[in-house]
Tab-separated table of C-alpha atoms in Angstrom:
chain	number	residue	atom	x	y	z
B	1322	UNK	CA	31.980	23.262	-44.584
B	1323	UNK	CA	31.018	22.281	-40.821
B	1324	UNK	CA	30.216	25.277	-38.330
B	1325	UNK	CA	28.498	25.441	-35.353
B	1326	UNK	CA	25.933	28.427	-34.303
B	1327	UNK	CA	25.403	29.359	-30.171
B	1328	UNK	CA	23.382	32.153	-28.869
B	1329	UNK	CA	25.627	34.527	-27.463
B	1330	UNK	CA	25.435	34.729	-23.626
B	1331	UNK	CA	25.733	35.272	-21.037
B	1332	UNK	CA	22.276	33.971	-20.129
B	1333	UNK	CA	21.619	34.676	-16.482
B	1334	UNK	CA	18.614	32.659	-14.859
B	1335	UNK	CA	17.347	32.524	-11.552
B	1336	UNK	CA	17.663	29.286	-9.680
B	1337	UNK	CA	14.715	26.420	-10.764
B	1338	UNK	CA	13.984	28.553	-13.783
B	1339	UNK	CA	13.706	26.721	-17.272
B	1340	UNK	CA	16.555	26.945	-19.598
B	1341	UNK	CA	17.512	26.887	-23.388
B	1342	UNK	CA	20.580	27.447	-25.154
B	1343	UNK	CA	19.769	27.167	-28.617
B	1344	UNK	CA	22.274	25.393	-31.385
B	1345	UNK	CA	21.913	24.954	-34.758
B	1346	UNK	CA	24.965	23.554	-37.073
B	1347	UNK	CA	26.456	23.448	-41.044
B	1348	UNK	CA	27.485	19.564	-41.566
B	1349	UNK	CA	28.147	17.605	-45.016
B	1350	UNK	CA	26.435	14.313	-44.367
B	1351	UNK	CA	25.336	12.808	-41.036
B	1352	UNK	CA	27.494	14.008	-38.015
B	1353	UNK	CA	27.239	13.426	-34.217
B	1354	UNK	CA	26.400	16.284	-32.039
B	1355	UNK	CA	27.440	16.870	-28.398
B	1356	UNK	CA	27.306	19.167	-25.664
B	1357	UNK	CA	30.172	20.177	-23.447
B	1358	UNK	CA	29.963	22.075	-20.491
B	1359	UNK	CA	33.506	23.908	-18.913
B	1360	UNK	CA	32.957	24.772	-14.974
B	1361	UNK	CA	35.387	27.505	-14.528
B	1362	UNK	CA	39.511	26.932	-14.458
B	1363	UNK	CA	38.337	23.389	-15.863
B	1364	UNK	CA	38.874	21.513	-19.139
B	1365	UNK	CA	35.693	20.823	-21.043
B	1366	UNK	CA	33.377	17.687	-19.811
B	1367	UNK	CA	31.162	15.861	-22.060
B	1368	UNK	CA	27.376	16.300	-21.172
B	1369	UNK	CA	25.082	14.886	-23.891
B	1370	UNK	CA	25.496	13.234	-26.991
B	1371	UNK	CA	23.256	11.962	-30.129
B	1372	UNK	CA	24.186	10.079	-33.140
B	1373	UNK	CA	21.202	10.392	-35.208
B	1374	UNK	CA	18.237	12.403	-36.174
B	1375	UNK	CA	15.512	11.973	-33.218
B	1376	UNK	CA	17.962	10.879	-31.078
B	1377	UNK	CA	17.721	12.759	-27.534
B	1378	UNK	CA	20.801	13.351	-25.109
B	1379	UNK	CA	20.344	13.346	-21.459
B	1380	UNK	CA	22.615	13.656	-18.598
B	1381	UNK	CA	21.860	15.270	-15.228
B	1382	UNK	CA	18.413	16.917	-15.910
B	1383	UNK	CA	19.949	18.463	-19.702
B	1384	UNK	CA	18.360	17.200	-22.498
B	1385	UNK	CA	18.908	17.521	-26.196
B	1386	UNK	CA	17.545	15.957	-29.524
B	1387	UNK	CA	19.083	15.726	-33.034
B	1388	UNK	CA	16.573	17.490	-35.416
B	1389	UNK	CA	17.880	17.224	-38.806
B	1390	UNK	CA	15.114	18.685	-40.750
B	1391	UNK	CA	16.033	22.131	-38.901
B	1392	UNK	CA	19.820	21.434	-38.045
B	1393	UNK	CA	19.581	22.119	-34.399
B	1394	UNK	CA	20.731	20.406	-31.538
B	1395	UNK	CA	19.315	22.932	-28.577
B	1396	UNK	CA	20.136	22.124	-24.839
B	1397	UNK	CA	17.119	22.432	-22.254
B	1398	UNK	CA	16.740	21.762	-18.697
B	1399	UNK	CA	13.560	22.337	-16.437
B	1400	UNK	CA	15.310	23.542	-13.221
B	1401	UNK	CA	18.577	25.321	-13.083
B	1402	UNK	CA	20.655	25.640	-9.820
B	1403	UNK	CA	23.464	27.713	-9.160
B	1404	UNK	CA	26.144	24.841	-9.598
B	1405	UNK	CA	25.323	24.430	-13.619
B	1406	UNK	CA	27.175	28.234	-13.857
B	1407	UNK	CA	29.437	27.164	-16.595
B	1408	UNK	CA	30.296	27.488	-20.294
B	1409	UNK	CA	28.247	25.453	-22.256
B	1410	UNK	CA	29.412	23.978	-25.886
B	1411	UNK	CA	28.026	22.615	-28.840
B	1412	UNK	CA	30.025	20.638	-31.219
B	1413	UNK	CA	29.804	17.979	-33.931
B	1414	UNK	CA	32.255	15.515	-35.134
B	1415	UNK	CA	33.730	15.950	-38.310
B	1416	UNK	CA	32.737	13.917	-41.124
B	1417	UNK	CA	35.847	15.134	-43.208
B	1418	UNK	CA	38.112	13.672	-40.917
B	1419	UNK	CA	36.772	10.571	-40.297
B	1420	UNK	CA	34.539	11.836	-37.619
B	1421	UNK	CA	37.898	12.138	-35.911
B	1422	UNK	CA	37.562	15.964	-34.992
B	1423	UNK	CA	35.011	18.087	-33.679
B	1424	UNK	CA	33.440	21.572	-34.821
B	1425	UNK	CA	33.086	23.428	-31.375
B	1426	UNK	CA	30.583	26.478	-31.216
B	1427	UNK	CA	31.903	29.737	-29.481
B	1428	UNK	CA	30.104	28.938	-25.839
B	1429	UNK	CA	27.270	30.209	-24.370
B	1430	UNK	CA	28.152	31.312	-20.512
B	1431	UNK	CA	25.077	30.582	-18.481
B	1432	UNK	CA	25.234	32.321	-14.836
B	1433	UNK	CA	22.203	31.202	-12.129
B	1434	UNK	CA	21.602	33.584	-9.701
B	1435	UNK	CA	20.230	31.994	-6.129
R	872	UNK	CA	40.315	3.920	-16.140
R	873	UNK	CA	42.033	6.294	-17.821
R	874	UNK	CA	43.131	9.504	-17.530
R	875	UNK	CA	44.790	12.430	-19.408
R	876	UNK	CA	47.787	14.858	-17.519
R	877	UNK	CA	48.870	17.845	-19.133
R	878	UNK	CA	51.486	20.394	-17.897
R	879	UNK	CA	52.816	22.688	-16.942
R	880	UNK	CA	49.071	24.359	-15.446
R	881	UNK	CA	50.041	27.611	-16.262
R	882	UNK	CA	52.929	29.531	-17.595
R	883	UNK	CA	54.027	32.841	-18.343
R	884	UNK	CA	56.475	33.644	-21.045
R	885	UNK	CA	58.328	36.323	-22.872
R	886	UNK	CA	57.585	37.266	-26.992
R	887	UNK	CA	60.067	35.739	-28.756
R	888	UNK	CA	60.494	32.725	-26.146
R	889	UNK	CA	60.320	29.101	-27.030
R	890	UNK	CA	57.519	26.815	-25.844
R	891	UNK	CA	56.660	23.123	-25.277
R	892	UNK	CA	53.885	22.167	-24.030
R	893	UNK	CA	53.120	17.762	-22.668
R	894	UNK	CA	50.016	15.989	-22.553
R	895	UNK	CA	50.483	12.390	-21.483
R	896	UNK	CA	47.341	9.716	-21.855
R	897	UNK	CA	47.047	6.891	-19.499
R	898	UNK	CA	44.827	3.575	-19.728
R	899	UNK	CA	43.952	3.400	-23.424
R	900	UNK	CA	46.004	2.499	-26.210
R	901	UNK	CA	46.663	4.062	-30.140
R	902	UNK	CA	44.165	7.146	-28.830
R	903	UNK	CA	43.549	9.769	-31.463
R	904	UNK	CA	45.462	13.229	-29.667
R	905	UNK	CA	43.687	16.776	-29.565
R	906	UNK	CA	45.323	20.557	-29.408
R	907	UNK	CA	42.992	22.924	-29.133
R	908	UNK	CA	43.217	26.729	-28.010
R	909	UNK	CA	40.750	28.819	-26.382
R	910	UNK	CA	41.239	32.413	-26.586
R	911	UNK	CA	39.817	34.854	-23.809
R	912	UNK	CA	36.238	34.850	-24.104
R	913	UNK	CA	36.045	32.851	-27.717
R	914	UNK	CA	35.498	29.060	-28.519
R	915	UNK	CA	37.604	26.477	-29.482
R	916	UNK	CA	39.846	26.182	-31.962
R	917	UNK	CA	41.654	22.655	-33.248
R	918	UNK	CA	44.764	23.227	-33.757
R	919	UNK	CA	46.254	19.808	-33.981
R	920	UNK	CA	45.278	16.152	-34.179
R	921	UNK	CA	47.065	13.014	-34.583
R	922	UNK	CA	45.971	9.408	-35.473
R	923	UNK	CA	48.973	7.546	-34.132
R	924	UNK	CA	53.157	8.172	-33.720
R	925	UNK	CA	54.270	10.750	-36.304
R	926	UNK	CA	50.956	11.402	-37.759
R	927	UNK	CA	50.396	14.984	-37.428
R	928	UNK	CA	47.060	16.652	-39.143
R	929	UNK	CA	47.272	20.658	-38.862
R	930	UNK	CA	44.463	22.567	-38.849
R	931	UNK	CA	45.611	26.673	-39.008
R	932	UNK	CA	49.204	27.372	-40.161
R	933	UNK	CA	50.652	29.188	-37.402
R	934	UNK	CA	54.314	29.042	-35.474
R	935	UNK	CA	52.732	26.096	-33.258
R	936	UNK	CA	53.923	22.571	-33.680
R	937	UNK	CA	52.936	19.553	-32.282
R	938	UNK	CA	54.613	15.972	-32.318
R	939	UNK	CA	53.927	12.715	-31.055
R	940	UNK	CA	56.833	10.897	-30.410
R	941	UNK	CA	55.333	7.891	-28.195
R	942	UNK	CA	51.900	6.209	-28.759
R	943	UNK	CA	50.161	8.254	-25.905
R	944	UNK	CA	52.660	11.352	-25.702
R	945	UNK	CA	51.326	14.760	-27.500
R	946	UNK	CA	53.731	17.723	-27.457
R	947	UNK	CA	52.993	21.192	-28.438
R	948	UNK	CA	55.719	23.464	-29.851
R	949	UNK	CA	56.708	26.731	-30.749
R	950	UNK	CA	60.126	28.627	-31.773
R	951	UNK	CA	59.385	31.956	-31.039
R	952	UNK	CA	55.934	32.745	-29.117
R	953	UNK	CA	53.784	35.898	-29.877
R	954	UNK	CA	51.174	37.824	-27.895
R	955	UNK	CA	48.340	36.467	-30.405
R	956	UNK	CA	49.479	32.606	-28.496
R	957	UNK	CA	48.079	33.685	-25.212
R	958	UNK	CA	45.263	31.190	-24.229
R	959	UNK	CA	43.954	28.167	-22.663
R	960	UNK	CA	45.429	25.373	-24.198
R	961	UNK	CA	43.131	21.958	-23.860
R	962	UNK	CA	44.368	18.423	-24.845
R	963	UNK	CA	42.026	15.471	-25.849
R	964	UNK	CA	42.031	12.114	-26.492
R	965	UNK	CA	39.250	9.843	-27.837
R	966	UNK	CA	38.806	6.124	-29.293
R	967	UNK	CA	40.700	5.532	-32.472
R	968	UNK	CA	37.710	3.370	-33.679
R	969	UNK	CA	35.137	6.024	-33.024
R	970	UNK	CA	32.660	4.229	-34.604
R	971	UNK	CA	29.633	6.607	-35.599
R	972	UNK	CA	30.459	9.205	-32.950
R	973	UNK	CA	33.766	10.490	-31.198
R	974	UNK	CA	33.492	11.741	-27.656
R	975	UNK	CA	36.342	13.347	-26.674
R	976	UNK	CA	37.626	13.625	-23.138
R	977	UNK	CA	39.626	16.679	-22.173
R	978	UNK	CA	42.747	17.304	-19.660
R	979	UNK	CA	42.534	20.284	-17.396
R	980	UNK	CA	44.052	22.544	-19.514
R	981	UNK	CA	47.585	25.041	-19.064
R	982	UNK	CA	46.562	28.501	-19.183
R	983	UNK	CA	49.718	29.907	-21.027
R	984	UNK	CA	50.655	33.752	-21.109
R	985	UNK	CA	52.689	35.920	-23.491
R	986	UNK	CA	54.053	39.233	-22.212
């Protein structure tokens, strides 16, 4: 089956600290994997995306690569500020369905303290 | 460009009550249509998706519904709601050719509440 595996949160940082929000993920054959990220009373926003193994997301300072040989897709950024507080997902697309639907992870709530 | 509306924002209702719930997609044609809940302090769950007018895939068997009577209309249903339906409920939309990914794009959400 497909699943999707977050650390738990929250994960509190202080502002310009390094981050990681680790992701690793159950797939038959070759999905996508994304991250989401929900700023609070918000619908979810796409942040980063990769199609294939070695590919590396980036959007606004986040970065993520597709490692296949260990199944993870974990998010990073060098700096943190106070406005990336949000709930941050991981998902894949669903190869059962035509790649159609996504597997979402349960969130990881990151909180930067000033 | 397009955009995605769904409403009401928020809603309180009584066990037992009935429910419908509209997400409308503007800008794109034949879109593939999301339902997915979020509980209170859990992750997402699909409940729903449909591939074109009529076409409904459902994911958990439940007392939800969901219908798509118009190319970019999605409606989600219930008879009779319970407590357990209290949630954030999120409509998508993505490319029907997705190709070798499928971004989704979300609509704000209606934060719906069973008492």
């Amino acid at each position: 089956g497909n699943s999707v595996t977050q650390m738990e949160g929250p994960v509190t940082l202080s502002e310009e600290a390094f981050l990681t929000i680790n992701c690793t993920y159950t797939a038959t054959g070759y999905p996508s994997l994304f991250w989401y990220v929900q700023y609070p009373g918000e619908g979810l926003q796409l942040l980063l995306k990769a199609t294939k193994a070695d590919d590396k997301g980036s959007n606004k300072g986040f970065e993520a690569t597709y490692r296949k040989e260990t199944t993870s897709f974990h998010l990073e950024k060098g700096s943190v500020q106070v406005s990336d507080s949000a709930v941050y997902f991981c998902a894949l697309s669903r190869m059962d369905t035509g790649r159609r639907a996504l597997t979402f992870g349960s969130g990881t709530r990151l909180q930067v303290q000033p | 460009s397009q955009t995605i509306h769904q409403w009401p924002a928020t809603l309180v209702q009584p066990v037992g009550s009935p429910l419908s719930l509209e997400c409308t997609v503007e800008g794109t044609s034949n879109p593939n249509l999301y339902w997915y809940r979020q509980a209170a302090g859990r992750g997402l769950q699909l409940l729903f998706y449909s591939v074109g007018i009529g076409q409904i895939s459902s994911e958990v068997p439940q007392n939800l519904s969901a219908s798509r009577p118009q190319d970019r209309q999605f409606i989600l249903s219930s008879k009779k709601l319970l407590l357990s339906d209290s949630g954030f409920y999120l409509c998508a939309w993505s490319v029907a050719a997705g190709g070798s990914y499928n971004e989704q794009f979300f609509g704000p959400g209606t934060r719906l509440t069973v008492l």
